Short mmCIF file of C-alpha atoms in Angstrom, two decimals:
data_model
loop_
_atom_site.label_atom_id
_atom_site.label_comp_id
_atom_site.label_asym_id
_atom_site.label_seq_id
_atom_site.Cartn_x
_atom_site.Cartn_y
_atom_site.Cartn_z
CA UNK A 1 -16.98 39.98 -13.63
CA UNK A 2 -16.70 38.08 -10.32
CA UNK A 3 -18.95 35.08 -9.81
CA UNK A 4 -18.81 34.84 -6.04
CA UNK A 5 -20.06 37.21 -3.36
CA UNK A 6 -17.76 36.56 -0.44
CA UNK A 7 -19.34 35.87 2.93
CA UNK A 8 -17.66 34.67 6.08
CA UNK A 9 -17.92 32.41 9.10
CA UNK A 10 -18.41 34.50 12.20
CA UNK A 11 -18.83 34.08 15.92
CA UNK A 12 -21.68 36.57 15.70
CA UNK A 13 -25.33 35.53 15.15
CA UNK A 14 -26.05 34.23 11.66
CA UNK A 15 -27.35 31.25 9.72
CA UNK A 16 -27.02 27.79 11.29
CA UNK A 17 -24.23 26.03 9.40
CA UNK A 18 -25.95 22.67 9.83
CA UNK A 19 -28.57 23.83 7.32
CA UNK A 20 -25.97 24.74 4.70
CA UNK A 21 -24.36 22.77 1.89
CA UNK A 22 -20.77 23.64 0.97
CA UNK A 23 -19.08 22.98 -2.38
CA UNK A 24 -15.32 22.93 -1.79
CA UNK A 25 -13.49 23.62 -5.04
CA UNK A 26 -9.88 23.31 -6.12
CA UNK A 27 -8.55 24.04 -9.60
CA UNK A 28 -5.20 23.51 -11.23
CA UNK A 29 -4.24 25.83 -14.06
CA UNK A 30 -1.65 26.15 -16.80
CA UNK A 31 -0.49 29.57 -15.65
CA UNK A 32 -1.02 32.41 -13.17
CA UNK A 33 -3.37 34.65 -15.11
CA UNK A 34 -6.46 33.78 -17.18
CA UNK A 35 -6.21 37.17 -18.90
CA UNK A 36 -2.91 35.98 -20.38
CA UNK A 37 -4.41 32.76 -21.68
CA UNK A 38 -3.96 30.46 -18.69
CA UNK A 39 -6.61 27.74 -18.53
CA UNK A 40 -7.99 25.25 -16.02
CA UNK A 41 -6.44 21.82 -16.48
CA UNK A 42 -7.91 20.05 -13.43
CA UNK A 43 -10.93 20.67 -11.23
CA UNK A 44 -12.45 18.96 -8.20
CA UNK A 45 -15.53 19.59 -6.09
CA UNK A 46 -16.50 18.06 -2.75
CA UNK A 47 -20.12 18.72 -1.78
CA UNK A 48 -20.43 18.54 1.97
CA UNK A 49 -23.22 19.16 4.42
CA UNK A 50 -22.54 21.61 7.24
CA UNK A 51 -22.29 18.73 9.72
CA UNK A 52 -19.37 17.24 7.76
CA UNK A 53 -21.22 14.55 5.80
CA UNK A 54 -19.83 14.30 2.26
CA UNK A 55 -22.69 14.23 -0.25
CA UNK A 56 -20.86 13.97 -3.56
CA UNK A 57 -17.47 14.38 -5.22
CA UNK A 58 -16.44 15.31 -8.72
CA UNK A 59 -12.93 15.37 -10.16
CA UNK A 60 -11.37 15.33 -13.59
CA UNK A 61 -8.43 16.52 -15.59
CA UNK A 62 -9.47 19.11 -18.16
CA UNK A 63 -8.09 19.51 -21.67
CA UNK A 64 -7.02 23.19 -21.72
CA UNK A 65 -6.87 23.32 -25.50
CA UNK A 66 -3.17 24.16 -25.45
CA UNK A 67 0.01 22.21 -24.99
CA UNK A 68 1.70 21.94 -21.61
CA UNK A 69 5.48 21.80 -21.41
CA UNK A 70 5.49 18.71 -19.20
CA UNK A 71 5.47 15.69 -21.53
CA UNK A 72 4.00 13.49 -18.82
CA UNK A 73 1.14 15.93 -18.43
CA UNK A 74 0.44 15.76 -22.15
CA UNK A 75 0.01 12.00 -21.80
CA UNK A 76 -2.19 12.32 -18.71
CA UNK A 77 -4.46 14.86 -20.42
CA UNK A 78 -4.90 12.82 -23.61
CA UNK A 79 -8.43 11.50 -22.83
CA UNK A 80 -9.53 14.45 -20.66
CA UNK A 81 -12.73 16.36 -21.53
CA UNK A 82 -12.72 20.06 -22.34
CA UNK A 83 -14.19 22.60 -19.94
CA UNK A 84 -17.10 23.11 -22.32
CA UNK A 85 -17.91 19.41 -22.05
CA UNK A 86 -17.93 19.37 -18.25
CA UNK A 87 -19.40 22.82 -17.57
CA UNK A 88 -22.93 21.59 -16.85
CA UNK A 89 -21.72 18.72 -14.65
CA UNK A 90 -19.49 21.11 -12.73
CA UNK A 91 -22.13 23.82 -12.23
CA UNK A 92 -24.61 21.20 -11.03
CA UNK A 93 -22.17 20.45 -8.17
CA UNK A 94 -21.92 24.15 -7.29
CA UNK A 95 -25.67 24.71 -7.35
CA UNK A 96 -27.51 25.45 -4.08
CA UNK A 97 -24.26 25.61 -2.12
CA UNK A 98 -21.75 27.99 -0.61
CA UNK A 99 -18.68 27.64 -2.80
CA UNK A 100 -15.43 27.39 -0.83
CA UNK A 101 -11.93 27.87 -2.19
CA UNK A 102 -8.71 28.12 -0.24
CA UNK A 103 -8.20 31.21 -2.39
CA UNK A 104 -11.72 32.15 -3.43
CA UNK A 105 -10.38 34.96 -5.63
CA UNK A 106 -8.18 32.53 -7.58
CA UNK A 107 -11.04 30.10 -8.19
CA UNK A 108 -13.34 33.00 -9.08
CA UNK A 109 -11.04 34.43 -11.76
CA UNK A 110 -10.42 31.14 -13.52
CA UNK A 111 -13.98 29.83 -13.39
CA UNK A 112 -15.20 33.21 -14.52
CA UNK A 113 -12.83 33.23 -17.48
CA UNK A 114 -13.87 29.71 -18.53
CA UNK A 115 -17.58 30.55 -18.26
CA UNK A 116 -17.05 33.79 -20.21
CA UNK A 117 -15.60 31.76 -23.06
CA UNK A 118 -18.85 29.80 -23.11
CA UNK A 119 -20.92 32.99 -22.79
CA UNK A 120 -22.49 31.66 -19.58
CA UNK A 121 -23.76 34.13 -16.99
CA UNK A 122 -24.53 33.12 -13.42
CA UNK A 123 -26.50 34.83 -10.68
CA UNK A 124 -24.44 36.03 -7.68
CA UNK A 125 -23.14 32.91 -5.92
CA UNK A 126 -22.21 32.88 -2.20
CA UNK A 127 -18.55 32.12 -1.63
CA UNK A 128 -16.19 31.56 1.28
CA UNK A 129 -12.42 31.99 1.27
CA UNK A 130 -10.94 29.29 3.49
CA UNK A 131 -7.63 31.14 3.77
CA UNK A 132 -9.28 34.30 5.08
CA UNK A 133 -11.46 32.24 7.44
CA UNK A 134 -8.42 30.54 8.98
CA UNK A 135 -6.58 33.84 9.34
CA UNK A 136 -9.54 35.53 11.00
CA UNK A 137 -10.02 32.81 13.63
CA UNK A 138 -6.63 31.10 14.06
CA UNK A 139 -3.39 32.72 15.23
CA UNK A 140 -0.72 30.93 13.20
CA UNK A 141 2.39 31.83 11.25
CA UNK A 142 1.62 29.30 8.51
CA UNK A 143 -1.73 29.11 6.70
CA UNK A 144 -0.89 26.78 3.83
CA UNK A 145 -3.78 24.38 3.30
CA UNK A 146 -1.75 21.29 4.13
CA UNK A 147 -0.47 22.86 7.37
CA UNK A 148 -3.92 24.00 8.50
CA UNK A 149 -5.47 20.64 7.57
CA UNK A 150 -2.85 18.82 9.63
CA UNK A 151 -3.37 21.17 12.56
CA UNK A 152 -7.15 20.73 12.67
CA UNK A 153 -7.55 17.09 11.63
CA UNK A 154 -4.33 15.66 13.05
CA UNK A 155 -3.50 14.05 9.70
CA UNK A 156 -1.54 15.12 6.66
CA UNK A 157 -3.78 15.28 3.59
CA UNK A 158 -3.51 12.35 1.22
CA UNK A 159 -3.88 12.23 -2.54
CA UNK A 160 -1.75 15.34 -3.08
CA UNK A 161 -1.14 17.24 -5.23
CA UNK A 162 -4.34 16.36 -7.07
CA UNK A 163 -7.23 18.82 -7.04
CA UNK A 164 -9.43 16.21 -5.34
CA UNK A 165 -6.86 15.68 -2.59
CA UNK A 166 -6.77 19.42 -1.91
CA UNK A 167 -10.56 19.77 -2.03
CA UNK A 168 -10.84 16.92 0.46
CA UNK A 169 -8.27 18.62 2.70
CA UNK A 170 -10.44 21.75 2.66
CA UNK A 171 -13.52 19.68 3.47
CA UNK A 172 -11.89 18.00 6.46
CA UNK A 173 -10.57 21.33 7.72
CA UNK A 174 -13.93 23.08 7.36
CA UNK A 175 -15.84 20.20 8.96
CA UNK A 176 -13.53 20.30 12.00
CA UNK A 177 -13.68 24.07 12.22
CA UNK A 178 -17.48 24.07 12.10
CA UNK A 179 -18.03 21.07 14.34
CA UNK A 180 -15.38 21.53 17.02
CA UNK A 181 -14.61 25.24 17.28
CA UNK A 182 -14.38 26.59 20.86
CA UNK A 183 -17.14 29.04 19.95
CA UNK A 184 -20.08 28.36 17.60
CA UNK A 185 -19.67 29.70 14.09
CA UNK A 186 -22.45 30.85 11.78
CA UNK A 187 -22.75 32.01 8.18
CA UNK A 188 -22.99 35.66 7.20
CA UNK A 189 -23.51 36.06 3.49
CA UNK A 190 -25.81 35.29 0.59
CA UNK A 191 -28.02 32.24 0.66
CA UNK A 192 -27.17 29.43 -1.77
CA UNK A 193 -28.79 29.79 -5.17
CA UNK A 194 -29.71 27.27 -7.88
CA UNK A 195 -27.53 27.49 -10.97
CA UNK A 196 -28.75 27.01 -14.53
CA UNK A 197 -27.16 23.67 -15.24
CA UNK A 198 -28.37 20.21 -16.18
CA UNK A 199 -25.81 17.46 -15.51
CA UNK A 200 -24.90 15.52 -18.64
CA UNK A 201 -22.78 12.69 -17.25
CA UNK A 202 -19.77 13.44 -19.42
CA UNK A 203 -16.90 11.00 -18.94
CA UNK A 204 -14.23 12.18 -16.52
CA UNK A 205 -10.48 11.62 -16.25
CA UNK A 206 -9.63 11.63 -12.53
CA UNK A 207 -5.99 11.78 -11.51
CA UNK A 208 -4.84 9.14 -9.02
CA UNK A 209 -1.73 10.20 -7.12
CA UNK A 210 -0.08 9.52 -3.79
CA UNK A 211 -0.51 5.76 -3.94
CA UNK A 212 0.73 3.65 -1.05
CA UNK A 213 0.21 0.03 -0.16
CA UNK A 214 -1.13 0.62 3.34
CA UNK A 215 -2.71 -2.09 5.44
CA UNK A 216 -5.51 -2.71 2.93
CA UNK A 217 -3.40 -3.06 -0.21
CA UNK A 218 -2.63 -0.98 -3.29
CA UNK A 219 -6.03 -1.19 -4.92
CA UNK A 220 -7.88 -0.07 -1.80
CA UNK A 221 -5.78 3.10 -1.85
CA UNK A 222 -6.28 3.49 -5.60
CA UNK A 223 -10.05 3.28 -5.20
CA UNK A 224 -10.04 5.75 -2.30
CA UNK A 225 -8.15 8.28 -4.44
CA UNK A 226 -10.96 8.27 -7.01
CA UNK A 227 -13.91 10.65 -6.57
CA UNK A 228 -16.95 9.50 -4.61
CA UNK A 229 -19.49 10.42 -7.28
CA UNK A 230 -23.11 9.66 -6.44
CA UNK A 231 -24.25 9.56 -10.07
CA UNK A 232 -21.05 8.46 -11.82
CA UNK A 233 -20.53 8.81 -15.56
CA UNK A 234 -20.03 5.68 -17.59
CA UNK A 235 -16.42 4.55 -17.93
CA UNK A 236 -14.84 4.64 -21.37
CA UNK A 237 -15.17 1.13 -22.87
CA UNK A 238 -11.63 0.92 -24.24
CA UNK A 239 -10.07 2.17 -21.02
CA UNK A 240 -12.23 -0.21 -18.98
CA UNK A 241 -11.11 -3.12 -21.11
CA UNK A 242 -7.45 -2.25 -20.61
CA UNK A 243 -7.93 -1.83 -16.86
CA UNK A 244 -9.61 -5.23 -16.48
CA UNK A 245 -6.94 -6.95 -18.55
CA UNK A 246 -4.09 -5.50 -16.49
CA UNK A 247 -5.94 -6.29 -13.25
CA UNK A 248 -6.25 -9.94 -14.24
CA UNK A 249 -2.56 -10.16 -15.13
CA UNK A 250 -1.47 -8.38 -11.96
CA UNK A 251 -3.46 -10.73 -9.72
CA UNK A 252 -2.18 -13.90 -11.37
CA UNK A 253 0.32 -14.34 -8.53
CA UNK A 254 -2.18 -13.15 -5.91
CA UNK A 255 -0.51 -9.83 -5.18
CA UNK A 256 0.03 -6.39 -6.70
CA UNK A 257 3.33 -4.55 -6.52
CA UNK A 258 3.96 -0.83 -6.70
CA UNK A 259 4.72 -0.66 -10.43
CA UNK A 260 1.54 -2.56 -11.27
CA UNK A 261 -0.46 -0.27 -8.97
CA UNK A 262 0.89 2.84 -10.73
CA UNK A 263 -0.02 1.39 -14.14
CA UNK A 264 -3.50 0.51 -12.88
CA UNK A 265 -3.92 4.04 -11.50
CA UNK A 266 -3.09 5.54 -14.89
CA UNK A 267 -5.54 3.20 -16.62
CA UNK A 268 -8.23 3.96 -14.02
CA UNK A 269 -7.99 7.64 -14.95
CA UNK A 270 -8.06 6.92 -18.66
CA UNK A 271 -11.07 4.66 -18.17
CA UNK A 272 -12.88 7.41 -16.26
CA UNK A 273 -13.44 5.29 -13.17
CA UNK A 274 -14.92 6.68 -9.97
CA UNK A 275 -15.07 4.97 -6.61
CA UNK A 276 -18.35 3.23 -7.39
CA UNK A 277 -17.40 2.08 -10.89
CA UNK A 278 -13.97 0.89 -9.69
CA UNK A 279 -15.61 -1.04 -6.85
CA UNK A 280 -17.95 -2.59 -9.39
CA UNK A 281 -15.02 -3.81 -11.50
CA UNK A 282 -13.21 -5.16 -8.43
CA UNK A 283 -16.33 -6.82 -7.08
CA UNK A 284 -17.03 -8.50 -10.41
CA UNK A 285 -13.50 -9.89 -10.44
CA UNK A 286 -13.84 -11.41 -6.96
CA UNK A 287 -17.38 -12.68 -7.56
CA UNK A 288 -16.15 -14.61 -10.60
CA UNK A 289 -13.18 -15.98 -8.62
CA UNK A 290 -15.47 -17.04 -5.78
CA UNK A 291 -17.85 -18.75 -8.19
CA UNK A 292 -14.97 -20.85 -9.52
CA UNK A 293 -13.98 -21.85 -5.98
CA UNK A 294 -17.55 -22.80 -5.05
CA UNK A 295 -18.28 -24.65 -8.30
CA UNK A 296 -17.67 -28.06 -6.73
CA UNK A 297 -19.70 -27.23 -3.62
CA UNK A 298 -16.68 -26.94 -1.28
CA UNK A 299 -14.27 -24.06 -0.75
CA UNK A 300 -11.03 -25.64 0.37
CA UNK A 301 -8.58 -23.96 2.71
CA UNK A 302 -6.24 -23.36 -0.23
CA UNK A 303 -8.98 -21.76 -2.31
CA UNK A 304 -10.01 -19.57 0.63
CA UNK A 305 -6.44 -18.34 1.06
CA UNK A 306 -6.31 -17.42 -2.64
CA UNK A 307 -9.63 -15.59 -2.37
CA UNK A 308 -8.43 -13.75 0.73
CA UNK A 309 -5.27 -12.57 -1.02
CA UNK A 310 -7.25 -11.34 -4.02
CA UNK A 311 -9.94 -9.72 -1.86
CA UNK A 312 -7.36 -7.85 0.19
CA UNK A 313 -5.67 -6.52 -2.93
CA UNK A 314 -9.03 -5.53 -4.45
CA UNK A 315 -10.34 -3.92 -1.28
CA UNK A 316 -13.38 -6.21 -1.40
CA UNK A 317 -12.92 -8.42 1.66
CA UNK A 318 -16.59 -7.82 2.55
CA UNK A 319 -17.55 -10.18 -0.27
CA UNK A 320 -16.00 -13.21 1.43
CA UNK A 321 -16.64 -12.42 5.08
CA UNK A 322 -19.21 -15.22 5.26
CA UNK A 323 -16.63 -17.71 4.01
CA UNK A 324 -14.07 -16.40 6.48
CA UNK A 325 -16.55 -16.50 9.35
CA UNK A 326 -17.47 -20.09 8.55
CA UNK A 327 -13.80 -21.03 8.33
CA UNK A 328 -13.06 -19.29 11.64
CA UNK A 329 -15.92 -21.09 13.37
CA UNK A 330 -14.73 -24.37 11.98
CA UNK A 331 -11.17 -23.61 13.03
CA UNK A 332 -12.16 -22.75 16.61
CA UNK A 333 -14.10 -25.99 16.85
CA UNK A 334 -11.56 -28.01 14.89
CA UNK A 335 -9.72 -30.89 16.54
CA UNK A 336 -6.34 -29.83 15.10
CA UNK A 337 -6.52 -26.24 16.31
CA UNK A 338 -3.03 -25.20 17.45
CA UNK A 339 -1.21 -27.63 15.16
CA UNK A 340 1.45 -26.23 12.81
CA UNK A 341 2.24 -28.51 9.89
CA UNK A 342 5.28 -28.08 7.63
CA UNK A 343 5.10 -29.60 4.12
CA UNK A 344 8.41 -30.73 2.60
CA UNK A 345 7.90 -31.55 -1.04
CA UNK A 346 5.44 -30.26 -3.60
CA UNK A 347 3.70 -33.44 -4.71
CA UNK A 348 -0.13 -33.45 -4.94
CA UNK A 349 -0.18 -36.03 -2.11
CA UNK A 350 1.63 -33.68 0.29
CA UNK A 351 -0.63 -30.78 -0.69
CA UNK A 352 -3.73 -32.90 -0.13
CA UNK A 353 -2.55 -34.05 3.31
CA UNK A 354 -1.80 -30.47 4.34
CA UNK A 355 -5.22 -29.32 3.10
CA UNK A 356 -6.87 -31.98 5.26
CA UNK A 357 -4.93 -30.74 8.28
CA UNK A 358 -5.87 -27.11 7.59
CA UNK A 359 -9.54 -27.96 7.14
CA UNK A 360 -9.46 -29.42 10.65
CA UNK A 361 -7.89 -26.32 12.20
CA UNK A 362 -4.16 -26.68 11.59
CA UNK A 363 -2.02 -23.90 10.15
CA UNK A 364 0.70 -24.21 7.55
CA UNK A 365 4.24 -23.43 8.69
CA UNK A 366 6.64 -21.70 6.32
CA UNK A 367 9.80 -22.30 8.34
CA UNK A 368 10.89 -25.08 10.63
CA UNK A 369 10.75 -24.00 14.27
CA UNK A 370 10.15 -25.72 17.60
CA UNK A 371 6.44 -24.86 17.35
CA UNK A 372 5.95 -27.16 14.33
CA UNK A 373 3.98 -30.24 15.38
CA UNK A 374 4.42 -32.35 12.24
CA UNK A 375 6.57 -32.45 9.09
CA UNK A 376 4.97 -34.18 6.10
CA UNK A 377 7.37 -35.40 3.40
CA UNK A 378 7.20 -37.24 0.12
CA UNK A 379 9.72 -39.53 -1.58
CA UNK A 380 11.27 -36.70 -3.61
CA UNK A 381 12.29 -34.76 -0.47
CA UNK A 382 14.33 -37.41 1.32
CA UNK A 383 17.53 -35.32 1.05
CA UNK A 384 15.97 -32.06 2.25
CA UNK A 385 18.12 -30.68 5.14
CA UNK A 386 14.99 -29.71 7.08
CA UNK A 387 14.29 -33.38 7.72
CA UNK A 388 17.52 -33.88 9.68
CA UNK A 389 16.96 -30.63 11.58
CA UNK A 390 13.40 -31.65 12.44
CA UNK A 391 14.73 -34.93 13.83
CA UNK A 392 17.24 -33.01 15.96
CA UNK A 393 14.40 -30.81 17.30
CA UNK A 394 12.25 -33.84 18.09
CA UNK A 395 9.57 -32.92 15.55
CA UNK A 396 7.86 -35.98 13.99
CA UNK A 397 8.72 -36.47 10.30
CA UNK A 398 6.18 -38.68 8.53
CA UNK A 399 5.52 -39.78 4.99
CA UNK A 400 2.15 -38.84 3.51
CA UNK A 401 0.35 -42.09 4.35
CA UNK A 402 1.62 -42.09 7.94
CA UNK A 403 0.77 -38.43 8.39
CA UNK A 404 -2.79 -39.00 7.15
CA UNK A 405 -3.29 -41.82 9.68
CA UNK A 406 -1.88 -39.70 12.53
CA UNK A 407 -4.09 -36.76 11.63
CA UNK A 408 -7.14 -39.00 11.38
CA UNK A 409 -6.42 -40.48 14.81
CA UNK A 410 -6.06 -36.99 16.31
CA UNK A 411 -9.35 -35.92 14.77
CA UNK A 412 -11.14 -38.96 16.13
CA UNK A 413 -9.63 -38.56 19.60
CA UNK A 414 -10.17 -34.85 19.93
CA UNK A 415 -12.65 -33.78 22.58
CA UNK A 416 -13.63 -30.59 20.77
CA UNK A 417 -13.65 -27.96 23.54
CA UNK A 418 -13.16 -24.71 21.65
CA UNK A 419 -12.38 -21.59 23.56
CA UNK A 420 -13.16 -18.21 22.22
CA UNK A 421 -10.25 -15.90 21.70
CA UNK A 422 -10.25 -13.13 24.25
CA UNK A 423 -11.49 -9.85 22.93
CA UNK A 424 -8.93 -7.10 22.79
CA UNK A 425 -9.71 -4.10 24.88
CA UNK A 426 -10.06 -0.85 23.13
CA UNK A 427 -7.21 1.15 24.55
CA UNK A 428 -7.67 4.08 22.19
CA UNK A 429 -7.47 7.13 24.35
CA UNK A 430 -9.59 10.11 23.48
CA UNK A 431 -7.69 13.31 23.09
CA UNK A 432 -8.93 16.84 22.96
CA UNK A 433 -8.46 19.17 20.00
CA UNK A 434 -4.99 20.64 20.46
CA UNK A 435 -5.63 23.26 17.81
CA UNK A 436 -7.81 25.20 20.26
CA UNK A 437 -4.67 26.80 21.67
CA UNK A 438 -4.38 28.74 18.38
CA UNK A 439 -7.96 30.02 18.53
CA UNK A 440 -7.95 33.81 18.63
CA UNK A 441 -9.61 35.39 21.69
CA UNK A 442 -11.83 37.20 19.17
CA UNK A 443 -12.10 37.19 15.41
CA UNK A 444 -10.12 39.80 13.54
CA UNK A 445 -11.87 42.96 12.39
CA UNK A 446 -11.35 44.07 8.76
CA UNK A 447 -8.89 46.73 9.92
CA UNK A 448 -6.91 44.22 12.00
CA UNK A 449 -6.88 41.80 9.10
CA UNK A 450 -5.57 44.49 6.74
CA UNK A 451 -2.84 45.51 9.17
CA UNK A 452 -1.58 41.97 9.58
CA UNK A 453 -2.08 40.40 6.15
CA UNK A 454 -2.14 43.36 3.78
CA UNK A 455 -5.63 42.69 2.47
CA UNK A 456 -9.19 43.11 3.65
CA UNK A 457 -11.68 40.29 4.22
CA UNK A 458 -14.95 40.68 2.39
CA UNK A 459 -17.78 42.74 3.81
CA UNK A 460 -20.60 40.47 2.65
CA UNK A 461 -24.25 41.08 2.13
CA UNK A 462 -26.23 39.13 4.66
CA UNK A 463 -29.16 36.82 4.06
CA UNK A 464 -30.73 34.70 6.73
CA UNK A 465 -30.97 31.09 5.52
CA UNK A 466 -34.29 29.51 6.42
CA UNK A 467 -35.56 25.97 6.00
CA UNK A 468 -37.01 25.26 2.56
CA UNK A 469 -40.41 24.74 4.20
CA UNK A 470 -40.42 28.09 5.93
CA UNK A 471 -40.79 31.69 4.77
CA UNK A 472 -38.95 32.89 1.65
CA UNK A 473 -35.36 34.07 1.94
CA UNK A 474 -35.06 37.70 2.90
CA UNK A 475 -33.53 40.25 0.57
CA UNK A 476 -29.84 41.06 0.94
CA UNK A 477 -28.93 43.60 3.61
CA UNK A 478 -25.51 45.22 3.63
CA UNK A 479 -23.33 44.48 6.63
CA UNK A 480 -21.43 47.62 7.69
CA UNK A 481 -17.64 47.51 7.85
CA UNK A 482 -15.53 48.75 10.72
CA UNK A 483 -15.83 52.48 11.29
CA UNK A 484 -12.06 53.01 11.30
CA UNK A 485 -11.63 51.50 7.85
CA UNK A 486 -11.09 54.04 5.04
CA UNK A 487 -13.83 54.00 2.44
CA UNK A 488 -11.33 53.49 -0.36
CA UNK A 489 -10.26 50.13 1.10
CA UNK A 490 -13.76 48.80 1.56
CA UNK A 491 -14.65 46.14 -1.00
CA UNK A 492 -17.83 46.73 -2.93
CA UNK A 493 -20.77 44.60 -1.90
CA UNK A 494 -21.37 41.92 -4.49
CA UNK A 495 -17.71 41.62 -5.55
CA UNK A 496 -14.96 39.35 -4.27
CA UNK A 497 -12.49 41.17 -2.06
CA UNK A 498 -8.88 41.12 -3.27
CA UNK A 499 -6.61 38.75 -1.37
CA UNK A 500 -2.98 39.77 -1.48
CA UNK A 501 -1.12 36.55 -0.90
CA UNK A 502 1.41 34.46 -2.72
CA UNK A 503 -0.04 31.20 -3.97
CA UNK A 504 2.35 28.29 -4.37
CA UNK A 505 1.46 24.69 -5.01
CA UNK A 506 3.71 21.73 -5.50
CA UNK A 507 4.08 20.62 -9.09
CA UNK A 508 1.20 18.46 -10.26
CA UNK A 509 0.30 16.53 -13.40
CA UNK A 510 -0.46 19.88 -14.99
CA UNK A 511 2.07 22.56 -14.20
CA UNK A 512 0.40 25.39 -12.35
CA UNK A 513 1.13 28.87 -11.14
CA UNK A 514 -1.42 30.35 -8.79
CA UNK A 515 -2.13 34.04 -8.36
CA UNK A 516 0.74 36.14 -7.10
CA UNK A 517 0.11 39.80 -6.38
CA UNK A 518 2.20 42.94 -6.44
CA UNK A 519 5.96 42.75 -6.31
CA UNK A 520 5.82 39.03 -5.57
CA UNK A 521 4.87 38.30 -9.20
CA UNK A 522 8.51 38.38 -10.24
CA UNK A 523 9.23 35.51 -7.89
CA UNK A 524 6.91 33.13 -9.73
CA UNK A 525 9.41 31.45 -12.01
CA UNK A 526 7.74 28.10 -12.57
CA UNK A 527 4.29 26.72 -13.03
CA UNK A 528 3.08 25.41 -9.70
CA UNK A 529 -0.18 24.38 -8.10
CA UNK A 530 -2.43 26.58 -5.99
CA UNK A 531 -1.60 26.29 -2.31
CA UNK A 532 -2.07 29.47 -0.32
CA UNK A 533 -0.66 30.31 3.02
#
């Protein structure tokens, strides 16, 4: 029995989308057909207001209760909860919302099968098929979710092929479609309904994929790939312990490499971390490191550099911005601003002299160039070839004691006239939405949709959505279908319309085959994820 009553976004009068909450859902499954035993092995929900504001996210791998051929997937699913354990948490995210799937029919069949196993019955829930919506309003040859998301948002979705990455891609696409369409869109369909579910806070096992270092570091990307869950479940203690231990080892040298990031991502999933709980772990790590640096009452330039490296890797630079601001102010006002000092030798005396120079505004040079103002050496570095080269370049080469006296004289003689760095102009040019050129002159009728795509979009019941403080929601009223459409092809009100389309997703942590209809079923020779278009 279908769960969702399909509505649609229309250019005709209807409910104001700004008053609506959407729940964008993606599921990964172990096979193409729940009637043949295929189960959900990953699910994600993004709750989003009609104006594009994300309210909550939920994502976890799901133990399907059966083995999956992919050995790696078996390992990934080891700590995952069963669907029965997450059912209440999941339904709570679908409650009072219009549920959106790129293939609503696919999501409907699998969720329905899982709920039937639990003997759970839901009231009719409003649903929206994103694929049908894009076909009705956009004239394109390709309607795969990734292609449509790139067209509308200008960016390729990240975090693929996880269910959360795909749900986020749907959210970004829908937000752009609603907020920037050439013609206003409204909702025609059932009003959102509360669902009988009480969230239990069961531990999750999110899947972190698509890691890249980026400008903010590996861990910033790792954290962003986790679900933004407003009321996050508690992490698993053993997984959290392992994650913290690996994090401490990885940051021993002040940086994280790709292999360490992948291991941390796997442990983050096993620990059941979300964005907020991961941030908490990362913040705690930096707070402890900062406390050690401040224990003697002074954060030296060396200690600040170490904190900056760790903060960048952890994605928590906001925790040391006050230290950086103070250092920047001191550097702008410092008498040695503009000096580049090259240390030759690793004795404590050389390090101390360099630290003094940095604290007064100098920077540390890594290589010897003509811009170096001073080379500081110790007795152990007398044979270093950089000394002879510095002499050839006319750069002063001084022993530690001499360098300290020179630096002190410069500090005393400096006039201290700092000049603020010029602000960079914002040259970012605004550009219009290029996807408007694919906007259909008018939305497709059911007959036109059938002729082009071989299926029929839903003919939904209509309910006007009012503010919670206003009059009660009106009873459903049937919306008539096109007069030229044969009665036999008209979907029954209250049931999801069939969508005849091949569904193909790239291989994920759980092998998936999405719904394939008609003669195309024979072409589904491997388990793939659900990506329609």
